[in-house]
Short mmCIF file of C-alpha atoms in Angstrom, two decimals:
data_model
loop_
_atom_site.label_atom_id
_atom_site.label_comp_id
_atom_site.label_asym_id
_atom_site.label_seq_id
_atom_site.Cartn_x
_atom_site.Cartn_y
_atom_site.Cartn_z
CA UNK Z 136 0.00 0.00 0.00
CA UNK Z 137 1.35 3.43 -0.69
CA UNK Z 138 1.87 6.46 1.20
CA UNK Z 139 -0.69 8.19 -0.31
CA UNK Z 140 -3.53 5.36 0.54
CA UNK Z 141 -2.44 4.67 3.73
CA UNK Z 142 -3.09 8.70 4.44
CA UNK Z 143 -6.35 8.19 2.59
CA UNK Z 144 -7.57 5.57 5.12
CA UNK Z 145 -6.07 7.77 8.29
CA UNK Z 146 -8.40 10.55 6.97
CA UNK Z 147 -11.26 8.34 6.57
CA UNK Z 148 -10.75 6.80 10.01
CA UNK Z 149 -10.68 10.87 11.58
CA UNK Z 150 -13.86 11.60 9.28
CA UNK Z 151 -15.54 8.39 10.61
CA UNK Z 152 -14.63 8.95 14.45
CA UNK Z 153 -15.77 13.05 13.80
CA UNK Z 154 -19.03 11.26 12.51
CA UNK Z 155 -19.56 8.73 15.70
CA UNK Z 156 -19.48 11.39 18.01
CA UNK Z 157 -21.89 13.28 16.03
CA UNK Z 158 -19.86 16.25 14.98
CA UNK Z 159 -20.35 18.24 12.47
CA UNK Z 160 -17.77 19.00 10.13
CA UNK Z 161 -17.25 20.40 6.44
CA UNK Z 162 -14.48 19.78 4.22
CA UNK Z 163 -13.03 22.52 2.06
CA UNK Z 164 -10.48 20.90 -1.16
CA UNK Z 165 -7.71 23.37 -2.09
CA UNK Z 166 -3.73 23.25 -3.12
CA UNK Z 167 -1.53 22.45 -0.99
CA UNK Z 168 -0.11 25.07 1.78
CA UNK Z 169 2.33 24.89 3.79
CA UNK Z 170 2.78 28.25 5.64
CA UNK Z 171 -0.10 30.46 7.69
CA UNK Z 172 1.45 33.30 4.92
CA UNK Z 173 0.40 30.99 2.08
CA UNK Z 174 -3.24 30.02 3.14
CA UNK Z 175 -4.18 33.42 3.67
CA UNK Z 176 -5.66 33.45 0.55
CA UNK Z 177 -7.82 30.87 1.52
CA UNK Z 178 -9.64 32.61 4.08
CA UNK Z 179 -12.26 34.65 2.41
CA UNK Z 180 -13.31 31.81 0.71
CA UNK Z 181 -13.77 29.72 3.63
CA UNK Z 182 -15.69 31.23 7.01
CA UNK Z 183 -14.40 30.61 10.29
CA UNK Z 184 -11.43 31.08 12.22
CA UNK Z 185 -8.09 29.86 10.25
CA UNK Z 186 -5.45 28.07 12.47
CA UNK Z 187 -1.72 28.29 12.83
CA UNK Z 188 -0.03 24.82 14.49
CA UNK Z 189 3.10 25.32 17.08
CA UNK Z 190 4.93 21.78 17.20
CA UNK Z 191 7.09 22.30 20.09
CA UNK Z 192 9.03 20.59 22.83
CA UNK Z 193 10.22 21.58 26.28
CA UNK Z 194 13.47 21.66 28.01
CA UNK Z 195 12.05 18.32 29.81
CA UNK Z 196 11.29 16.37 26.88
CA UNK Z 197 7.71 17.27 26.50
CA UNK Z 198 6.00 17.62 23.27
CA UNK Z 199 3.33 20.41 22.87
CA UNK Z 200 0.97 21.19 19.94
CA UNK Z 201 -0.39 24.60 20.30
CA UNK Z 202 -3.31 25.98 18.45
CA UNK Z 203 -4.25 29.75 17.71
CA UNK Z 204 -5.40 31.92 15.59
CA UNK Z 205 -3.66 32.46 12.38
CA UNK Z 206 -2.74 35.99 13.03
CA UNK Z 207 -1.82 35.25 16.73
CA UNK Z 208 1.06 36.31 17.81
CA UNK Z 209 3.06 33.73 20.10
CA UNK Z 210 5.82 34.82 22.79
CA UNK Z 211 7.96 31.26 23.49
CA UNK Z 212 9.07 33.19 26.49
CA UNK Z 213 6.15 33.70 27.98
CA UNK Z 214 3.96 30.49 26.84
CA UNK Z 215 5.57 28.42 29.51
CA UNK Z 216 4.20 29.99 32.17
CA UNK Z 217 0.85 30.08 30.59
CA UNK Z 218 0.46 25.96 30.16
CA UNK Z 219 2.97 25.06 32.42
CA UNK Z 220 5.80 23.74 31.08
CA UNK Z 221 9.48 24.10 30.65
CA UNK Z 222 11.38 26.44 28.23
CA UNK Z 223 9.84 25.61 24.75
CA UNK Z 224 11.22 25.19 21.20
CA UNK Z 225 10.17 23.75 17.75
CA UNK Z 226 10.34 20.53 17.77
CA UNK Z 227 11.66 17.97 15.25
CA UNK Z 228 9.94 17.38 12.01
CA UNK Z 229 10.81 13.73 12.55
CA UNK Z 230 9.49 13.55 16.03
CA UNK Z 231 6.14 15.33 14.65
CA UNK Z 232 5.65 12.94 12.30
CA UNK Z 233 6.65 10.05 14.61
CA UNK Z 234 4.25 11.60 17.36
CA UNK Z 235 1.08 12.88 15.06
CA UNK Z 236 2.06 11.17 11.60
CA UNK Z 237 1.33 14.13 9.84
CA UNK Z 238 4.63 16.37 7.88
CA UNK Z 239 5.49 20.04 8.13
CA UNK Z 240 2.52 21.84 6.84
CA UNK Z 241 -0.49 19.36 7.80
CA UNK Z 242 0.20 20.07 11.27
CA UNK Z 243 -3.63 19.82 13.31
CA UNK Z 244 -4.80 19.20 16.89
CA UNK Z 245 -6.72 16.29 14.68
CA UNK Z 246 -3.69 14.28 14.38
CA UNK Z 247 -4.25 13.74 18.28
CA UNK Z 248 -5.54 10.57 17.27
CA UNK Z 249 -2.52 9.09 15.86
CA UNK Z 250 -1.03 9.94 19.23
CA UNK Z 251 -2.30 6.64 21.02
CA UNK Z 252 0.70 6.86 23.67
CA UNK Z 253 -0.04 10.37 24.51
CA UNK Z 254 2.99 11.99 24.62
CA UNK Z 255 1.92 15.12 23.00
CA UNK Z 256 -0.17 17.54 25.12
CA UNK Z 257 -2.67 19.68 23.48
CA UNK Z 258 -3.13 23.59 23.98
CA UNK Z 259 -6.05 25.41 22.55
CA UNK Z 260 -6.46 29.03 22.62
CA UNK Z 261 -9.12 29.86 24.48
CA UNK Z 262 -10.92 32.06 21.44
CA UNK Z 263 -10.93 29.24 19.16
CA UNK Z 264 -12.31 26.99 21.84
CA UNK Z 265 -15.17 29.08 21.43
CA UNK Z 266 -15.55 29.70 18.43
CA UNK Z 267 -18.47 28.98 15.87
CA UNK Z 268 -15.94 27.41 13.41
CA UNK Z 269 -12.66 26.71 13.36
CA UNK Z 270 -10.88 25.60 10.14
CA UNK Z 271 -8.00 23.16 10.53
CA UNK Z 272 -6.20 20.27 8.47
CA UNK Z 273 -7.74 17.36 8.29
CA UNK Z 274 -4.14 15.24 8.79
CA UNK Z 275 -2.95 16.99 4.90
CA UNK Z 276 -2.65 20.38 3.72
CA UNK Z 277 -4.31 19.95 0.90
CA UNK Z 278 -7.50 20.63 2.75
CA UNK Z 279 -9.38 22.30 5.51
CA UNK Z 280 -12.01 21.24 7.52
CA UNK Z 281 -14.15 23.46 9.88
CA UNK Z 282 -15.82 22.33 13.06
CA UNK Z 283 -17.10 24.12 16.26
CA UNK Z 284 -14.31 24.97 19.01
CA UNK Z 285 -16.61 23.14 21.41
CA UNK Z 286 -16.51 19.77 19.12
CA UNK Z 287 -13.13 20.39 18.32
CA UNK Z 288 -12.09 19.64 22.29
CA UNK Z 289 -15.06 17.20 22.14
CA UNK Z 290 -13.00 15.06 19.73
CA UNK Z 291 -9.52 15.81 21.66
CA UNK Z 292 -10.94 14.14 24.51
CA UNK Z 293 -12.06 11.33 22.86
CA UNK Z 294 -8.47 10.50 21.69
CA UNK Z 295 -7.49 10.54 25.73
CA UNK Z 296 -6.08 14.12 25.16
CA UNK Z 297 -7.69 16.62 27.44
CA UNK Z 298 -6.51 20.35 26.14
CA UNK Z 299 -5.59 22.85 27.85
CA UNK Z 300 -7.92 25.89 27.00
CA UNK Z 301 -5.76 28.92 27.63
CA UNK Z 302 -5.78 32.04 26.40
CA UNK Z 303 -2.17 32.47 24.05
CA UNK Z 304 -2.56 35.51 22.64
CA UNK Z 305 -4.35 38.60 22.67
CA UNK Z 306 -4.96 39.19 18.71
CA UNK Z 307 -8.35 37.75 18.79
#
C-alpha cells in the first residue's frame, strides 16, 4: 500500500470517528499550503477562524501542539508559564511525524488521534475553543475542515487528550 492510501484511510478513520461522536464538520479541497502566509488566501473563501499549528518541545522532553489563531502572535518566552511547562522550542519534524504522523505543513490538533501513547499535550487558545468554526487540516494540507471549538475539544478528549484551554494571545 502506498503512502498516499495509507493517508487516505487515516483521513477516513478521523472523518468516521468526527461522525460517531456526532460532529459536524465540512471539508473545504484546495492546493496544498504549507505556511499560515500561504493560506491566507484561503480565508475569504472559507468562514471561520483559520489556524496556525506550534509543534514544540520543552526543556524536559515534552511535546506540545499549540493551536491559535492564524494571526496570533506567540511569545515562546512567555507560553511556559501560561500551560505550564518548561522552556519551549520547535520541535523535530521527525518527532512530529513520529508523534502525530502528519509532515510540516499538515500540522492539526486532529492528528491527536494518531497519538495513542499520549505523549503530545494539546493547547487550545481559548478564542478558538469558542468559536463557531474553526478551520484546521484534516491530517494533509491539501485541505481544511471546519468544526465548532466546542466539538473540536469534544473530539480531543475522545483520543485521551484533554486540552488545555488557555488564552495564548491577545490578537483575537
Amino acid at each position: 500500500m502506498s503512502a498516499h492510501e495509507t493517508g487516505g484511510l487515516v483521513e477516513k478513520f478521523l472523518l468516521d470517528r468526527l461522525d460517531t461522536l456526532g460532529i459536524g464538520w465540512t471539508l473545504h479541497e484546495h492546493e496544498a499550503v504549507f505556511t499560515v502566509e500561504t493560506s491566507a488566501s484561503l480565508h475569504a473563501a472559507i468562514p471561520g477562524a483559520h489556524t496556525k499549528n506550534l509543534f514544540l518541545k520543552d526543556s524536559g522532553g515534552l511535546f506540545w501542539l499549540v493551536t491559535t489563531a492564524h494571526d496570533a502572535k506567540v511569545d515562546l518566552k512567555t507560553l511556559p508559564q501560561l500551560i505550564g511547562s518548561r522552556k519551549l522550542s520547535f520541535a523535530k519534524a521527525g518527532d512530529m511525524e513520529r508523534l502525530l504522523g502528519v509532515t510540516p505543513g499538515s500540522v492539526t490538533p486532529l492528528a491527536a488521534i494518531n497519538d495513542k501513547e499520549g505523549e503530545v499535550r494539546i493547547v487550545i487558545d481559548s478564542g478558538l475553543a469558542r468559536h463557531d468554526c474553526v478551520n484546521v487540516h484534516p491530517l494533509r494540507n491539501t485541505a481544511t475542515i471546519g468544526l465548532s471549538g466546542t466539538n473540536l475539544t469534544h473530539f480531543l478528549h475522545s483520543t485521551g487528550h484533554d486540552a488545555l484551554i488557555v488564552e495564548v494571545s491577545d490578537s483575537q
